[in-house]
Amino acid sequence: MLNDIVTGSVFFGAFLTVGSYSLALALKKRFGHPIFNPMLIAVLLTVGFLLLFRIPYQTYYEGARYISYLVTPATVSLAIPLYEQLEALKKNYKAILAGIVTGVMSSLLSVLALALIFGLDHKEYVTFLPKSVTSAIGMGISAELGGYSAITVVVIILTGIIGNLFAQPVLRFFKITDPVAVGVALGSSSHAVGTAKAMEIGPVEGAMSSLSITVSGLLTVAGAMIFRNFI
Amino acid sequence: MKYLKQFLIIIAVSFLGEVLHYFIPLPVPASIYGMILLFAGLASGLIPLAAVRETGMFLVEIMLVTILPLMAGLIDTWEIVKDSWLKYLAITFITTFIVMVAVGKVVQLTMKKSAGKEEGDA
């Protein structure tokens, strides 16, 4: 019965998505504990609901894709918090640029090293090369290089989730506390999903993370073209 | 009118991003071109902050919501990764942590170094 109503509904998917996230944020506000990571809780609520009522993902996505449609204007709008932190950007541009270049190089090099250790073939290797950048760029690079772009998307999403979940304890452990450093680290390692965490932490973190997505995305396009030749 | 105008500018910039994506043969999405265009517009004064701020900040606030449907799609991916999932998971975890820590350390050290230099100059 629920499945009948839901199939053919345009707003069910959108409602479940916005509802899950709002509930996740309310839980975070109520309990405050870092275990209530809004993104993780929202994903679990959405997926849990679909599994519980045996609603196929495709049915859900029929409506949810209208929410996803806003991802482009939302990403474009990241320029606004970035512009508001123009002073911090100007003041630290050397460190920010050094960090972003480090991010692109360490991502490509660590994928290369692990691909050798785990014995990945060329097709698998290029699938992982663009793992740190935002999914639209990464998918494009992977397809361009002849990788499994569907797996690239999975790996990129997972990278974002890992960054969003573990950034705070990991960065604290390594005594990385400066807001600019935290922001660039999040954006470089885990793209837009990491940036959502950076926005939660603070405005400087969010702005630096937004900047890192763009610059490291563009640098990775060039870097991956070179690294494709190594395996 | 205010919100309509703000929405119009953001959608127009998104569309311009798509136009650039069409003409530039690189795997760079419209959203990245759009972000660069909007930043350039704000920095040059061509687009005043007040012309986009509230609607833009609303979109930023719901950014995670717009990515959520894609993340929920992970439930359908088992079929394509089931043969090598452990290997893939290990690589994903390790590289993410390496990048995060390397970047954070480099930014912090570079900032400290240039701060030290400034003090030395003074």
Short mmCIF file of C-alpha atoms in Angstrom, two decimals:
data_model
loop_
_atom_site.label_atom_id
_atom_site.label_comp_id
_atom_site.label_asym_id
_atom_site.label_seq_id
_atom_site.Cartn_x
_atom_site.Cartn_y
_atom_site.Cartn_z
CA MET A 1 0.00 0.00 0.00
CA LEU A 2 2.72 2.49 1.02
CA ASN A 3 4.68 1.40 -2.00
CA ASP A 4 1.69 2.20 -4.26
CA ILE A 5 1.34 5.67 -2.84
CA VAL A 6 5.05 6.30 -2.98
CA THR A 7 5.49 5.05 -6.55
CA GLY A 8 4.39 7.89 -8.76
CA SER A 9 4.78 10.44 -6.02
CA VAL A 10 7.09 13.33 -6.80
CA PHE A 11 7.34 14.67 -3.28
CA PHE A 12 7.92 11.51 -1.26
CA GLY A 13 11.64 11.35 -2.12
CA ALA A 14 12.10 15.05 -1.49
CA PHE A 15 10.18 14.86 1.79
CA LEU A 16 12.17 11.87 3.05
CA THR A 17 15.44 13.62 2.17
CA VAL A 18 14.67 17.00 3.74
CA GLY A 19 12.89 15.32 6.67
CA SER A 20 15.83 13.01 7.45
CA TYR A 21 18.31 15.86 7.39
CA SER A 22 16.14 18.15 9.52
CA LEU A 23 15.63 15.39 12.08
CA ALA A 24 19.37 14.68 12.07
CA LEU A 25 20.14 18.36 12.72
CA ALA A 26 17.55 18.49 15.52
CA LEU A 27 19.14 15.43 17.16
CA LYS A 28 22.57 17.03 16.89
CA LYS A 29 21.23 20.21 18.50
CA ARG A 30 19.45 18.31 21.27
CA PHE A 31 22.31 15.99 22.25
CA GLY A 32 25.38 17.81 20.93
CA HIS A 33 27.53 14.67 20.99
CA PRO A 34 29.74 14.24 17.89
CA ILE A 35 28.28 10.76 17.32
CA PHE A 36 25.18 12.61 16.05
CA ASN A 37 26.91 13.52 12.81
CA PRO A 38 24.05 15.13 10.83
CA MET A 39 25.12 13.64 7.50
CA LEU A 40 25.54 10.11 8.83
CA ILE A 41 22.24 10.17 10.74
CA ALA A 42 20.43 11.62 7.71
CA VAL A 43 21.78 8.89 5.41
CA LEU A 44 20.94 6.17 7.94
CA LEU A 45 17.40 7.53 8.42
CA THR A 46 16.79 7.70 4.66
CA VAL A 47 18.27 4.28 3.90
CA GLY A 48 16.64 2.73 6.99
CA PHE A 49 13.23 3.98 5.93
CA LEU A 50 13.65 2.62 2.40
CA LEU A 51 14.77 -0.79 3.66
CA LEU A 52 12.10 -0.99 6.37
CA PHE A 53 9.25 -0.34 3.96
CA ARG A 54 10.92 -2.17 1.08
CA ILE A 55 10.88 0.89 -1.15
CA PRO A 56 13.30 0.52 -4.09
CA TYR A 57 16.00 3.18 -4.35
CA GLN A 58 14.79 4.01 -7.88
CA THR A 59 11.33 4.88 -6.56
CA TYR A 60 12.84 7.15 -3.94
CA TYR A 61 15.18 8.76 -6.47
CA GLU A 62 12.28 9.64 -8.81
CA GLY A 63 11.39 12.42 -6.38
CA ALA A 64 14.73 12.98 -4.68
CA ARG A 65 16.42 13.91 -7.94
CA TYR A 66 14.59 17.24 -7.89
CA ILE A 67 16.44 18.00 -4.67
CA SER A 68 19.72 16.86 -6.24
CA TYR A 69 19.02 19.26 -9.07
CA LEU A 70 19.91 22.08 -6.68
CA VAL A 71 23.44 20.78 -6.13
CA THR A 72 24.82 23.01 -8.91
CA PRO A 73 23.36 26.33 -7.69
CA ALA A 74 24.32 25.32 -4.13
CA THR A 75 27.93 24.71 -5.16
CA VAL A 76 27.95 27.95 -7.15
CA SER A 77 26.75 29.76 -4.02
CA LEU A 78 29.81 28.56 -2.08
CA ALA A 79 31.47 31.58 -3.70
CA ILE A 80 29.49 33.79 -1.28
CA PRO A 81 30.96 32.54 2.05
CA LEU A 82 34.32 32.41 0.28
CA TYR A 83 34.03 36.06 -0.76
CA GLU A 84 33.06 37.00 2.79
CA GLN A 85 36.38 35.55 3.97
CA LEU A 86 38.42 37.37 1.33
CA GLU A 87 40.66 38.92 3.99
CA ALA A 88 41.63 35.55 5.47
CA LEU A 89 42.20 34.29 1.93
CA LYS A 90 44.51 37.18 1.00
CA LYS A 91 46.40 37.01 4.26
CA ASN A 92 47.15 33.29 4.00
CA TYR A 93 47.22 32.69 0.25
CA LYS A 94 50.71 31.15 0.31
CA ALA A 95 49.83 28.61 2.98
CA ILE A 96 46.46 27.85 1.32
CA LEU A 97 48.05 27.29 -2.08
CA ALA A 98 50.83 25.15 -0.58
CA GLY A 99 48.16 23.09 1.18
CA ILE A 100 46.03 22.56 -1.92
CA VAL A 101 49.03 21.53 -4.04
CA THR A 102 50.07 19.15 -1.25
CA GLY A 103 46.55 17.74 -1.23
CA VAL A 104 46.48 17.02 -4.96
CA MET A 105 49.99 15.51 -4.97
CA SER A 106 49.50 13.42 -1.82
CA SER A 107 46.17 12.11 -3.15
CA LEU A 108 47.64 11.04 -6.50
CA LEU A 109 50.84 9.65 -4.92
CA SER A 110 49.05 7.71 -2.17
CA VAL A 111 46.67 6.17 -4.74
CA LEU A 112 49.70 5.20 -6.83
CA ALA A 113 51.51 3.67 -3.83
CA LEU A 114 48.46 1.73 -2.62
CA ALA A 115 47.64 0.59 -6.15
CA LEU A 116 51.14 -0.93 -6.32
CA ILE A 117 50.80 -2.49 -2.84
CA PHE A 118 47.35 -3.97 -3.55
CA GLY A 119 48.25 -4.91 -7.12
CA LEU A 120 45.51 -2.94 -8.91
CA ASP A 121 45.45 -3.14 -12.70
CA HIS A 122 45.48 0.01 -14.86
CA LYS A 123 41.69 0.24 -15.07
CA GLU A 124 41.26 0.02 -11.30
CA TYR A 125 44.14 2.43 -10.70
CA VAL A 126 42.65 5.21 -12.85
CA THR A 127 39.30 4.57 -11.17
CA PHE A 128 40.86 5.69 -7.88
CA LEU A 129 43.05 8.55 -9.16
CA PRO A 130 40.36 11.26 -8.90
CA LYS A 131 38.95 10.00 -5.57
CA SER A 132 39.51 13.21 -3.57
CA VAL A 133 37.70 15.64 -5.85
CA THR A 134 34.02 16.46 -6.15
CA SER A 135 32.03 13.67 -7.83
CA ALA A 136 31.18 15.49 -11.07
CA ILE A 137 34.87 16.17 -11.76
CA GLY A 138 36.02 12.76 -10.55
CA MET A 139 33.49 10.88 -12.67
CA GLY A 140 34.56 12.85 -15.72
CA ILE A 141 38.26 12.18 -15.13
CA SER A 142 37.63 8.49 -14.52
CA ALA A 143 35.61 8.14 -17.73
CA GLU A 144 38.22 10.12 -19.65
CA LEU A 145 41.01 7.82 -18.44
CA GLY A 146 39.01 4.66 -19.07
CA GLY A 147 38.26 3.76 -15.43
CA TYR A 148 35.09 2.27 -13.91
CA SER A 149 33.30 5.59 -13.40
CA ALA A 150 30.45 3.96 -11.39
CA ILE A 151 33.02 2.72 -8.85
CA THR A 152 34.71 6.13 -8.87
CA VAL A 153 31.43 7.68 -7.74
CA VAL A 154 31.10 5.15 -4.91
CA VAL A 155 34.68 5.78 -3.80
CA ILE A 156 34.23 9.57 -3.95
CA ILE A 157 31.06 9.46 -1.87
CA LEU A 158 32.74 7.18 0.64
CA THR A 159 35.74 9.52 0.77
CA GLY A 160 33.40 12.39 1.57
CA ILE A 161 31.68 10.42 4.32
CA ILE A 162 35.02 9.37 5.86
CA GLY A 163 36.24 12.97 5.81
CA ASN A 164 33.01 14.29 7.28
CA LEU A 165 32.96 11.67 10.05
CA PHE A 166 36.60 11.47 11.09
CA ALA A 167 38.12 14.88 10.27
CA GLN A 168 37.66 16.40 13.72
CA PRO A 169 39.25 13.60 15.81
CA VAL A 170 42.02 12.96 13.25
CA LEU A 171 42.95 16.63 12.86
CA ARG A 172 42.86 17.15 16.61
CA PHE A 173 45.12 14.12 17.11
CA PHE A 174 47.70 15.61 14.74
CA LYS A 175 47.35 19.03 16.43
CA ILE A 176 45.92 20.67 13.31
CA THR A 177 43.73 23.34 14.89
CA ASP A 178 44.12 26.51 12.85
CA PRO A 179 40.78 27.29 11.09
CA VAL A 180 42.48 27.89 7.73
CA ALA A 181 44.40 24.59 7.98
CA VAL A 182 41.28 22.66 9.03
CA GLY A 183 39.28 24.12 6.12
CA VAL A 184 41.87 23.40 3.43
CA ALA A 185 42.43 19.90 4.84
CA LEU A 186 38.69 19.11 4.70
CA GLY A 187 38.10 20.51 1.21
CA SER A 188 41.23 18.90 -0.25
CA SER A 189 40.64 15.47 1.25
CA SER A 190 36.88 15.14 1.06
CA HIS A 191 35.36 17.70 -1.35
CA ALA A 192 31.77 19.00 -0.85
CA VAL A 193 30.78 16.49 1.85
CA GLY A 194 33.86 17.52 3.84
CA THR A 195 32.97 21.15 3.15
CA ALA A 196 29.57 20.63 4.75
CA LYS A 197 31.46 19.60 7.92
CA ALA A 198 33.77 22.61 7.56
CA MET A 199 30.70 24.90 7.37
CA GLU A 200 29.43 23.30 10.57
CA ILE A 201 32.74 24.02 12.34
CA GLY A 202 33.01 27.69 11.32
CA PRO A 203 32.88 30.33 8.56
CA VAL A 204 36.65 30.47 7.91
CA GLU A 205 36.85 26.67 7.76
CA GLY A 206 33.88 26.56 5.37
CA ALA A 207 35.28 29.23 3.04
CA MET A 208 38.73 27.64 2.85
CA SER A 209 37.19 24.26 2.21
CA SER A 210 35.06 25.67 -0.65
CA LEU A 211 38.12 27.23 -2.24
CA SER A 212 40.03 23.95 -1.96
CA ILE A 213 37.31 22.01 -3.82
CA THR A 214 37.62 24.28 -6.85
CA VAL A 215 41.39 24.67 -7.02
CA SER A 216 42.20 21.04 -6.22
CA GLY A 217 39.53 19.88 -8.68
CA LEU A 218 41.17 21.85 -11.48
CA LEU A 219 44.70 20.74 -10.52
CA THR A 220 43.58 17.10 -10.31
CA VAL A 221 42.31 17.25 -13.90
CA ALA A 222 45.88 18.08 -14.97
CA GLY A 223 47.60 15.81 -12.42
CA ALA A 224 45.55 12.72 -13.29
CA MET A 225 46.50 13.08 -16.97
CA ILE A 226 50.16 12.70 -15.95
CA PHE A 227 49.66 10.01 -13.30
CA ARG A 228 47.63 7.81 -15.68
CA ASN A 229 50.92 6.75 -17.28
CA PHE A 230 52.44 5.28 -14.12
CA ILE A 231 50.59 1.94 -13.94
CA MET B 1 11.40 40.90 -5.58
CA LYS B 2 14.64 40.64 -3.60
CA TYR B 3 14.69 36.84 -3.40
CA LEU B 4 13.53 36.47 -6.99
CA LYS B 5 16.41 38.65 -8.21
CA GLN B 6 18.93 36.76 -6.08
CA PHE B 7 17.63 33.45 -7.36
CA LEU B 8 17.75 34.75 -10.91
CA ILE B 9 21.43 35.72 -10.60
CA ILE B 10 22.43 32.36 -9.08
CA ILE B 11 20.53 30.38 -11.72
CA ALA B 12 21.96 32.59 -14.47
CA VAL B 13 25.50 32.00 -13.20
CA SER B 14 24.79 28.25 -13.01
CA PHE B 15 23.66 28.38 -16.63
CA LEU B 16 26.78 30.33 -17.65
CA GLY B 17 28.77 27.56 -15.95
CA GLU B 18 27.03 25.05 -18.19
CA VAL B 19 27.85 27.15 -21.24
CA LEU B 20 31.54 27.13 -20.27
CA HIS B 21 31.35 23.39 -19.65
CA TYR B 22 29.99 23.01 -23.17
CA PHE B 23 32.81 24.97 -24.78
CA ILE B 24 35.80 23.87 -22.65
CA PRO B 25 36.74 20.24 -23.35
CA LEU B 26 37.71 19.36 -19.75
CA PRO B 27 35.95 17.07 -17.23
CA VAL B 28 35.11 20.10 -15.07
CA PRO B 29 31.45 20.45 -14.11
CA ALA B 30 29.29 23.54 -14.57
CA SER B 31 29.15 24.05 -10.80
CA ILE B 32 32.90 24.66 -10.55
CA TYR B 33 32.89 27.17 -13.44
CA GLY B 34 29.84 28.81 -11.87
CA MET B 35 31.55 29.13 -8.50
CA ILE B 36 34.58 30.77 -10.13
CA LEU B 37 32.29 33.12 -12.10
CA LEU B 38 30.28 34.14 -9.04
CA PHE B 39 33.45 34.70 -7.02
CA ALA B 40 34.92 36.81 -9.84
CA GLY B 41 31.66 38.77 -10.04
CA LEU B 42 31.69 39.47 -6.30
CA ALA B 43 35.40 40.30 -6.13
CA SER B 44 35.21 42.66 -9.11
CA GLY B 45 32.14 44.42 -7.74
CA LEU B 46 30.09 43.46 -10.81
CA ILE B 47 27.73 41.50 -8.55
CA PRO B 48 27.15 43.22 -5.18
CA LEU B 49 27.05 40.83 -2.22
CA ALA B 50 23.53 42.03 -1.34
CA ALA B 51 22.31 40.89 -4.78
CA VAL B 52 22.88 37.20 -3.96
CA ARG B 53 23.50 36.78 -0.24
CA GLU B 54 20.30 35.45 1.40
CA THR B 55 19.26 33.07 -1.36
CA GLY B 56 22.85 31.91 -1.79
CA MET B 57 23.27 31.22 1.90
CA PHE B 58 19.99 29.27 1.90
CA LEU B 59 21.37 27.09 -0.91
CA VAL B 60 24.65 26.62 0.98
CA GLU B 61 22.68 25.61 4.08
CA ILE B 62 20.87 22.87 2.13
CA MET B 63 23.94 21.75 0.19
CA LEU B 64 24.24 18.51 2.14
CA VAL B 65 20.54 17.81 1.46
CA THR B 66 21.21 18.08 -2.26
CA ILE B 67 23.97 15.44 -2.02
CA LEU B 68 21.99 13.13 0.28
CA PRO B 69 20.08 11.26 -2.48
CA LEU B 70 23.40 10.31 -4.07
CA MET B 71 24.76 9.03 -0.74
CA ALA B 72 21.64 6.98 -0.10
CA GLY B 73 22.38 5.41 -3.50
CA LEU B 74 25.25 3.54 -1.82
CA ILE B 75 22.70 0.84 -0.86
CA ASP B 76 22.46 -0.14 -4.52
CA THR B 77 26.21 -0.38 -5.20
CA TRP B 78 27.03 -3.73 -3.60
CA GLU B 79 26.78 -5.53 -6.95
CA ILE B 80 29.57 -3.51 -8.56
CA VAL B 81 32.07 -3.63 -5.68
CA LYS B 82 31.41 -7.00 -4.03
CA ASP B 83 34.48 -8.74 -5.52
CA SER B 84 37.08 -6.31 -4.18
CA TRP B 85 35.26 -4.30 -1.51
CA LEU B 86 37.80 -4.78 1.27
CA LYS B 87 40.71 -3.67 -0.90
CA TYR B 88 38.71 -0.67 -2.16
CA LEU B 89 37.63 0.28 1.35
CA ALA B 90 41.22 0.11 2.66
CA ILE B 91 42.57 2.29 -0.16
CA THR B 92 39.78 4.83 0.33
CA PHE B 93 40.31 5.11 4.08
CA ILE B 94 44.11 5.29 3.98
CA THR B 95 44.38 7.87 1.18
CA THR B 96 41.73 10.12 2.75
CA PHE B 97 43.62 10.23 6.05
CA ILE B 98 47.01 10.77 4.38
CA VAL B 99 45.68 13.74 2.36
CA MET B 100 43.86 15.29 5.31
CA VAL B 101 46.86 15.20 7.64
CA ALA B 102 49.45 16.17 5.00
CA VAL B 103 47.41 19.20 3.93
CA GLY B 104 46.65 20.34 7.48
CA LYS B 105 50.30 20.08 8.51
CA VAL B 106 51.63 21.89 5.43
CA VAL B 107 49.13 24.77 5.80
CA GLN B 108 49.89 25.17 9.48
CA LEU B 109 53.68 25.04 9.04
CA THR B 110 53.63 27.49 6.12
CA MET B 111 51.50 29.91 8.13
CA LYS B 112 53.85 29.68 11.09
CA LYS B 113 56.85 30.27 8.86
CA SER B 114 55.41 33.37 7.16
CA ALA B 115 54.18 34.71 10.52
CA GLY B 116 57.72 34.32 11.87
CA LYS B 117 59.12 36.17 8.86
CA GLU B 118 56.73 39.08 9.35
CA GLU B 119 57.82 39.42 12.96
CA GLY B 120 61.45 39.32 11.81
CA ASP B 121 60.79 42.11 9.30
CA ALA B 122 59.24 44.35 11.94
#
